[in-house]
PDB file of C-alpha atoms in Angstrom:
ATOM      1  CA  MET A   1       0.000   0.000   0.000  1.00  0.00           C
ATOM      2  CA  ASN A   2       1.114   3.532  -0.830  1.00  0.00           C
ATOM      3  CA  ASN A   3       2.842   5.369   2.087  1.00  0.00           C
ATOM      4  CA  LEU A   4       0.446   8.318   1.773  1.00  0.00           C
ATOM      5  CA  TYR A   5      -2.481   5.949   2.223  1.00  0.00           C
ATOM      6  CA  ILE A   6      -0.857   4.498   5.339  1.00  0.00           C
ATOM      7  CA  LYS A   7      -0.375   8.026   6.711  1.00  0.00           C
ATOM      8  CA  ALA A   8      -4.033   8.798   5.961  1.00  0.00           C
ATOM      9  CA  ILE A   9      -5.174   5.653   7.778  1.00  0.00           C
ATOM     10  CA  ASN A  10      -2.982   6.441  10.777  1.00  0.00           C
ATOM     11  CA  ARG A  11      -4.352   9.999  10.921  1.00  0.00           C
ATOM     12  CA  ALA A  12      -7.932   8.664  10.921  1.00  0.00           C
ATOM     13  CA  LYS A  13      -7.023   6.320  13.776  1.00  0.00           C
ATOM     14  CA  GLU A  14      -5.589   9.253  15.758  1.00  0.00           C
ATOM     15  CA  LEU A  15      -8.760  11.290  15.288  1.00  0.00           C
ATOM     16  CA  LEU A  16     -10.982   8.345  16.188  1.00  0.00           C
ATOM     17  CA  LEU A  17      -9.037   7.754  19.394  1.00  0.00           C
ATOM     18  CA  GLU A  18      -9.046  11.445  20.333  1.00  0.00           C
ATOM     19  CA  ASN A  19     -12.641  12.257  19.513  1.00  0.00           C
ATOM     20  CA  PRO A  20     -14.960   9.520  18.219  1.00  0.00           C
ATOM     21  CA  PHE A  21     -18.362  10.704  17.010  1.00  0.00           C
ATOM     22  CA  ASP A  22     -20.091   8.662  19.721  1.00  0.00           C
ATOM     23  CA  VAL A  23     -19.883   5.288  21.480  1.00  0.00           C
ATOM     24  CA  TYR A  24     -21.037   3.490  18.343  1.00  0.00           C
ATOM     25  CA  HIS A  25     -18.618   5.141  15.880  1.00  0.00           C
ATOM     26  CA  THR A  26     -15.276   4.435  17.517  1.00  0.00           C
ATOM     27  CA  LEU A  27     -11.906   3.203  16.312  1.00  0.00           C
ATOM     28  CA  ASP A  28     -13.121  -0.351  16.995  1.00  0.00           C
ATOM     29  CA  HIS A  29     -16.161   0.162  14.745  1.00  0.00           C
ATOM     30  CA  HIS A  30     -13.937   1.356  11.909  1.00  0.00           C
ATOM     31  CA  ALA A  31     -11.537  -1.573  12.416  1.00  0.00           C
ATOM     32  CA  GLU A  32     -14.477  -3.981  12.283  1.00  0.00           C
ATOM     33  CA  VAL A  33     -15.734  -2.403   9.055  1.00  0.00           C
ATOM     34  CA  VAL A  34     -12.273  -2.792   7.494  1.00  0.00           C
ATOM     35  CA  CYS A  35     -12.186  -6.479   8.528  1.00  0.00           C
ATOM     36  CA  ASN A  36     -15.677  -6.989   7.100  1.00  0.00           C
ATOM     37  CA  ILE A  37     -14.558  -5.412   3.812  1.00  0.00           C
ATOM     38  CA  PHE A  38     -11.657  -7.802   3.434  1.00  0.00           C
ATOM     39  CA  ASP A  39     -13.767 -10.818   4.446  1.00  0.00           C
ATOM     40  CA  ILE A  40     -16.335  -9.958   1.766  1.00  0.00           C
ATOM     41  CA  LYS A  41     -13.710  -9.041  -0.839  1.00  0.00           C
ATOM     42  CA  ASP A  42     -11.856 -12.313  -0.342  1.00  0.00           C
ATOM     43  CA  ALA A  43     -15.006 -14.468  -0.315  1.00  0.00           C
ATOM     44  CA  GLU A  44     -16.366 -12.799  -3.446  1.00  0.00           C
ATOM     45  CA  VAL A  45     -12.918 -12.582  -5.123  1.00  0.00           C
ATOM     46  CA  ILE A  46     -13.268  -8.873  -5.853  1.00  0.00           C
ATOM     47  CA  GLU A  47     -10.285  -7.057  -7.316  1.00  0.00           C
ATOM     48  CA  LEU A  48      -9.741  -3.534  -6.037  1.00  0.00           C
ATOM     49  CA  LYS A  49      -7.855  -1.015  -8.127  1.00  0.00           C
ATOM     50  CA  ASN A  50      -5.918   0.628  -5.274  1.00  0.00           C
ATOM     51  CA  GLY A  51      -5.842   1.141  -1.516  1.00  0.00           C
ATOM     52  CA  LEU A  52      -8.339   3.980  -1.444  1.00  0.00           C
ATOM     53  CA  LEU A  53     -11.204   1.812  -0.181  1.00  0.00           C
ATOM     54  CA  GLU A  54      -9.269   1.056   2.988  1.00  0.00           C
ATOM     55  CA  VAL A  55      -8.537   4.774   3.434  1.00  0.00           C
ATOM     56  CA  ALA A  56     -12.242   5.551   2.933  1.00  0.00           C
ATOM     57  CA  ALA A  57     -13.240   2.842   5.419  1.00  0.00           C
ATOM     58  CA  TRP A  58     -11.053   4.316   8.151  1.00  0.00           C
ATOM     59  CA  TRP A  59     -12.441   7.816   7.495  1.00  0.00           C
ATOM     60  CA  HIS A  60     -16.106   7.010   6.782  1.00  0.00           C
ATOM     61  CA  ASP A  61     -17.494   8.275  10.124  1.00  0.00           C
ATOM     62  CA  VAL A  62     -14.656  10.497  11.363  1.00  0.00           C
ATOM     63  CA  PHE A  63     -16.657  13.664  10.659  1.00  0.00           C
ATOM     64  CA  LYS A  64     -20.104  12.030  10.800  1.00  0.00           C
ATOM     65  CA  ASP A  65     -23.000  14.509  10.848  1.00  0.00           C
ATOM     66  CA  ASN A  66     -20.630  17.480  10.688  1.00  0.00           C
ATOM     67  CA  THR A  67     -21.984  20.080   8.258  1.00  0.00           C
ATOM     68  CA  ARG A  68     -18.392  20.783   7.268  1.00  0.00           C
ATOM     69  CA  GLY A  69     -17.481  17.094   7.040  1.00  0.00           C
ATOM     70  CA  GLU A  70     -16.477  17.041   3.390  1.00  0.00           C
ATOM     71  CA  GLU A  71     -14.514  20.272   3.753  1.00  0.00           C
ATOM     72  CA  LEU A  72     -12.680  18.855   6.776  1.00  0.00           C
ATOM     73  CA  LEU A  73     -11.931  15.612   4.931  1.00  0.00           C
ATOM     74  CA  ILE A  74     -10.532  17.491   1.937  1.00  0.00           C
ATOM     75  CA  LYS A  75      -8.310  19.606   4.191  1.00  0.00           C
ATOM     76  CA  GLU A  76      -6.991  16.535   6.019  1.00  0.00           C
ATOM     77  CA  PHE A  77      -6.312  14.696   2.757  1.00  0.00           C
ATOM     78  CA  LEU A  78      -4.568  17.687   1.148  1.00  0.00           C
ATOM     79  CA  ASP A  79      -2.438  18.116   4.276  1.00  0.00           C
ATOM     80  CA  LEU A  80      -1.481  14.445   3.983  1.00  0.00           C
ATOM     81  CA  GLY A  81      -0.443  14.915   0.339  1.00  0.00           C
ATOM     82  CA  LEU A  82      -3.215  13.084  -1.494  1.00  0.00           C
ATOM     83  CA  ASN A  83      -4.051  14.409  -4.958  1.00  0.00           C
ATOM     84  CA  GLN A  84      -7.446  15.672  -6.134  1.00  0.00           C
ATOM     85  CA  GLU A  85      -8.296  12.452  -7.977  1.00  0.00           C
ATOM     86  CA  GLU A  86      -7.583  10.303  -4.919  1.00  0.00           C
ATOM     87  CA  ILE A  87      -9.533  12.664  -2.676  1.00  0.00           C
ATOM     88  CA  GLN A  88     -12.543  12.636  -4.985  1.00  0.00           C
ATOM     89  CA  GLU A  89     -12.535   8.847  -5.161  1.00  0.00           C
ATOM     90  CA  ILE A  90     -12.428   8.587  -1.356  1.00  0.00           C
ATOM     91  CA  LEU A  91     -15.237  11.137  -1.008  1.00  0.00           C
ATOM     92  CA  ASN A  92     -17.359   9.239  -3.551  1.00  0.00           C
ATOM     93  CA  ILE A  93     -16.927   5.991  -1.639  1.00  0.00           C
ATOM     94  CA  ILE A  94     -17.734   7.592   1.719  1.00  0.00           C
ATOM     95  CA  SER A  95     -20.686   9.636   0.464  1.00  0.00           C
ATOM     96  CA  SER A  96     -22.585   6.564  -0.700  1.00  0.00           C
ATOM     97  CA  HIS A  97     -22.208   4.388   2.404  1.00  0.00           C
ATOM     98  CA  SER A  98     -25.436   5.556   4.059  1.00  0.00           C
ATOM     99  CA  PHE A  99     -28.912   4.067   3.762  1.00  0.00           C
ATOM    100  CA  GLY A 100     -30.796   5.555   0.838  1.00  0.00           C
ATOM    101  CA  GLN A 101     -27.658   6.197  -1.218  1.00  0.00           C
ATOM    102  CA  GLU A 102     -26.805   4.330  -4.398  1.00  0.00           C
ATOM    103  CA  GLN A 103     -23.418   2.616  -4.564  1.00  0.00           C
ATOM    104  CA  GLN A 104     -21.850   2.958  -8.017  1.00  0.00           C
ATOM    105  CA  ASN A 105     -18.773   0.722  -7.856  1.00  0.00           C
ATOM    106  CA  SER A 106     -17.281  -2.260  -6.028  1.00  0.00           C
ATOM    107  CA  GLU A 107     -15.507  -0.081  -3.478  1.00  0.00           C
ATOM    108  CA  ALA A 108     -18.690   1.769  -2.503  1.00  0.00           C
ATOM    109  CA  LYS A 109     -20.669  -1.482  -2.381  1.00  0.00           C
ATOM    110  CA  LEU A 110     -18.064  -3.110  -0.144  1.00  0.00           C
ATOM    111  CA  LEU A 111     -18.007  -0.199   2.313  1.00  0.00           C
ATOM    112  CA  TYR A 112     -21.802  -0.097   2.394  1.00  0.00           C
ATOM    113  CA  ASP A 113     -22.158  -3.824   3.066  1.00  0.00           C
ATOM    114  CA  ALA A 114     -19.337  -3.924   5.622  1.00  0.00           C
ATOM    115  CA  ASP A 115     -20.719  -0.948   7.530  1.00  0.00           C
ATOM    116  CA  LYS A 116     -24.275  -2.275   7.563  1.00  0.00           C
ATOM    117  CA  ILE A 117     -23.155  -5.697   8.799  1.00  0.00           C
ATOM    118  CA  ALA A 118     -21.619  -3.843  11.761  1.00  0.00           C
ATOM    119  CA  LEU A 119     -25.170  -2.930  12.828  1.00  0.00           C
ATOM    120  CA  VAL A 120     -25.326  -6.432  14.318  1.00  0.00           C
ATOM    121  CA  SER A 121     -21.929  -6.269  16.007  1.00  0.00           C
ATOM    122  CA  ILE A 122     -22.145  -7.628  19.543  1.00  0.00           C
ATOM    123  CA  PRO A 123     -18.918  -5.888  20.681  1.00  0.00           C
ATOM    124  CA  ARG A 124     -20.152  -2.543  19.328  1.00  0.00           C
ATOM    125  CA  TRP A 125     -23.464  -2.625  21.180  1.00  0.00           C
ATOM    126  CA  LYS A 126     -21.988  -4.282  24.278  1.00  0.00           C
ATOM    127  CA  TYR A 127     -19.495  -1.423  24.550  1.00  0.00           C
ATOM    128  CA  ALA A 128     -22.329   1.124  24.556  1.00  0.00           C
ATOM    129  CA  PHE A 129     -24.396  -0.854  27.065  1.00  0.00           C
ATOM    130  CA  ASP A 130     -21.342  -1.317  29.320  1.00  0.00           C
ATOM    131  CA  ARG A 131     -20.549   2.416  29.168  1.00  0.00           C
ATOM    132  CA  PHE A 132     -24.102   3.139  30.285  1.00  0.00           C
ATOM    133  CA  ASP A 133     -23.913   0.589  33.109  1.00  0.00           C
ATOM    134  CA  ALA A 134     -20.688   2.259  34.279  1.00  0.00           C
ATOM    135  CA  GLY A 135     -22.421   5.656  34.333  1.00  0.00           C
ATOM    136  CA  LEU A 136     -20.270   7.022  31.503  1.00  0.00           C
ATOM    137  CA  ILE A 137     -23.051   7.772  29.007  1.00  0.00           C
ATOM    138  CA  SER A 138     -26.719   8.652  29.278  1.00  0.00           C
ATOM    139  CA  GLU A 139     -29.621   6.352  28.519  1.00  0.00           C
ATOM    140  CA  ALA A 140     -30.422   8.569  25.517  1.00  0.00           C
ATOM    141  CA  GLU A 141     -26.882   8.135  24.169  1.00  0.00           C
ATOM    142  CA  ARG A 142     -27.046   4.369  24.707  1.00  0.00           C
ATOM    143  CA  ASP A 143     -30.450   4.025  23.035  1.00  0.00           C
ATOM    144  CA  LYS A 144     -30.250   6.590  20.225  1.00  0.00           C
ATOM    145  CA  TYR A 145     -29.786   4.023  17.432  1.00  0.00           C
ATOM    146  CA  ILE A 146     -32.323   1.455  18.668  1.00  0.00           C
ATOM    147  CA  PRO A 147     -35.312   2.867  16.703  1.00  0.00           C
ATOM    148  CA  GLU A 148     -33.161   2.983  13.557  1.00  0.00           C
ATOM    149  CA  TRP A 149     -31.976  -0.592  14.175  1.00  0.00           C
ATOM    150  CA  ASN A 150     -35.567  -1.802  14.551  1.00  0.00           C
ATOM    151  CA  ARG A 151     -36.601  -0.082  11.300  1.00  0.00           C
ATOM    152  CA  ARG A 152     -33.678  -1.374   9.267  1.00  0.00           C
ATOM    153  CA  MET A 153     -33.356  -4.993  10.334  1.00  0.00           C
ATOM    154  CA  PRO A 154     -36.382  -6.282   8.375  1.00  0.00           C
ATOM    155  CA  ILE A 155     -35.039  -4.796   5.112  1.00  0.00           C
ATOM    156  CA  LEU A 156     -31.280  -4.866   5.571  1.00  0.00           C
ATOM    157  CA  GLU A 157     -30.439  -8.220   4.020  1.00  0.00           C
ATOM    158  CA  ASP A 158     -32.130  -7.236   0.753  1.00  0.00           C
ATOM    159  CA  LYS A 159     -30.108  -4.005   0.647  1.00  0.00           C
ATOM    160  CA  LEU A 160     -26.753  -5.806   0.747  1.00  0.00           C
ATOM    161  CA  HIS A 161     -24.922  -6.262  -2.550  1.00  0.00           C
ATOM    162  CA  TYR A 162     -22.979  -9.504  -2.266  1.00  0.00           C
ATOM    163  CA  LYS A 163     -24.005 -13.087  -1.566  1.00  0.00           C
ATOM    164  CA  TYR A 164     -21.319 -13.423   1.099  1.00  0.00           C
ATOM    165  CA  SER A 165     -22.460 -10.167   2.725  1.00  0.00           C
ATOM    166  CA  LYS A 166     -25.930 -11.643   3.078  1.00  0.00           C
ATOM    167  CA  LEU A 167     -24.590 -14.888   4.553  1.00  0.00           C
ATOM    168  CA  LEU A 168     -22.369 -13.014   6.995  1.00  0.00           C
ATOM    169  CA  PHE A 169     -25.226 -10.722   7.981  1.00  0.00           C
ATOM    170  CA  LYS A 170     -27.623 -13.653   8.590  1.00  0.00           C
ATOM    171  CA  LYS A 171     -25.063 -15.440  10.755  1.00  0.00           C
ATOM    172  CA  ARG A 172     -24.211 -12.353  12.804  1.00  0.00           C
ATOM    173  CA  TYR A 173     -27.841 -11.284  13.062  1.00  0.00           C
ATOM    174  CA  ALA A 174     -28.797 -14.661  14.586  1.00  0.00           C
ATOM    175  CA  GLU A 175     -25.904 -14.411  17.062  1.00  0.00           C
ATOM    176  CA  PHE A 176     -26.857 -10.813  17.861  1.00  0.00           C
ATOM    177  CA  VAL A 177     -30.505 -11.673  18.542  1.00  0.00           C
ATOM    178  CA  ASP A 178     -29.410 -14.539  20.807  1.00  0.00           C
ATOM    179  CA  TRP A 179     -27.181 -12.098  22.698  1.00  0.00           C
ATOM    180  CA  LEU A 180     -29.978  -9.521  22.984  1.00  0.00           C
ATOM    181  CA  LYS A 181     -32.292 -12.206  24.365  1.00  0.00           C
ATOM    182  CA  SER A 182     -29.643 -13.256  26.883  1.00  0.00           C
ATOM    183  CA  ILE A 183     -29.509  -9.712  28.282  1.00  0.00           C
ATOM    184  CA  GLY A 184     -33.283  -9.152  28.135  1.00  0.00           C
ATOM    185  CA  ARG A 185     -33.177  -6.579  25.340  1.00  0.00           C
ATOM    186  CA  TYR A 186     -35.191  -8.371  22.627  1.00  0.00           C
ATOM    187  CA  GLN A 187     -38.988  -8.660  22.582  1.00  0.00           C
ATOM    188  CA  ASN A 188     -41.487  -9.320  19.793  1.00  0.00           C
ATOM    189  CA  GLY A 189     -38.829  -9.099  17.091  1.00  0.00           C
ATOM    190  CA  LEU A 190     -37.472  -5.748  18.302  1.00  0.00           C
ATOM    191  CA  MET A 191     -34.510  -4.504  20.290  1.00  0.00           C
ATOM    192  CA  VAL A 192     -35.743  -2.797  23.464  1.00  0.00           C
TER     193      VAL A 192
END
């Protein structure tokens, strides 16, 4: 991988450690998304043209919900020495990873699938629940994504692009529901 890309990834990791968006969008979440990407890519035998997908994956939620997010990304990438073409490709991948967006290429589809599979990540949700139990976050902070989770779960599998993504999601979803039941947070098909 290109040294500039490695520097960009390391900078994202620094920012995620210093100031994650919230308890659900941490360095660990981004690392899990990257692992999911490579699991899917390898299972589906997808060739990637360069290392920009991995850069995009590490940056995809660094400036989440910031009205100046794209501007801040561009500044960071220029400061790191990336060129305009690389920056635009990264921005295109990141900008289409949300629900309701259309993914135009393999890189965008991989980030989308990998990020959505992380919605059923036991470590991700356990971290938030544990932070609440320790008195470190509010109930509102802990529960802010539960309504969204309940809305998306019935349709998520059909929104994934790759066969392996769907298999991985089904497996992790079943494990996640079992975990929710074990902690008394699943009733009538919904997280509570």
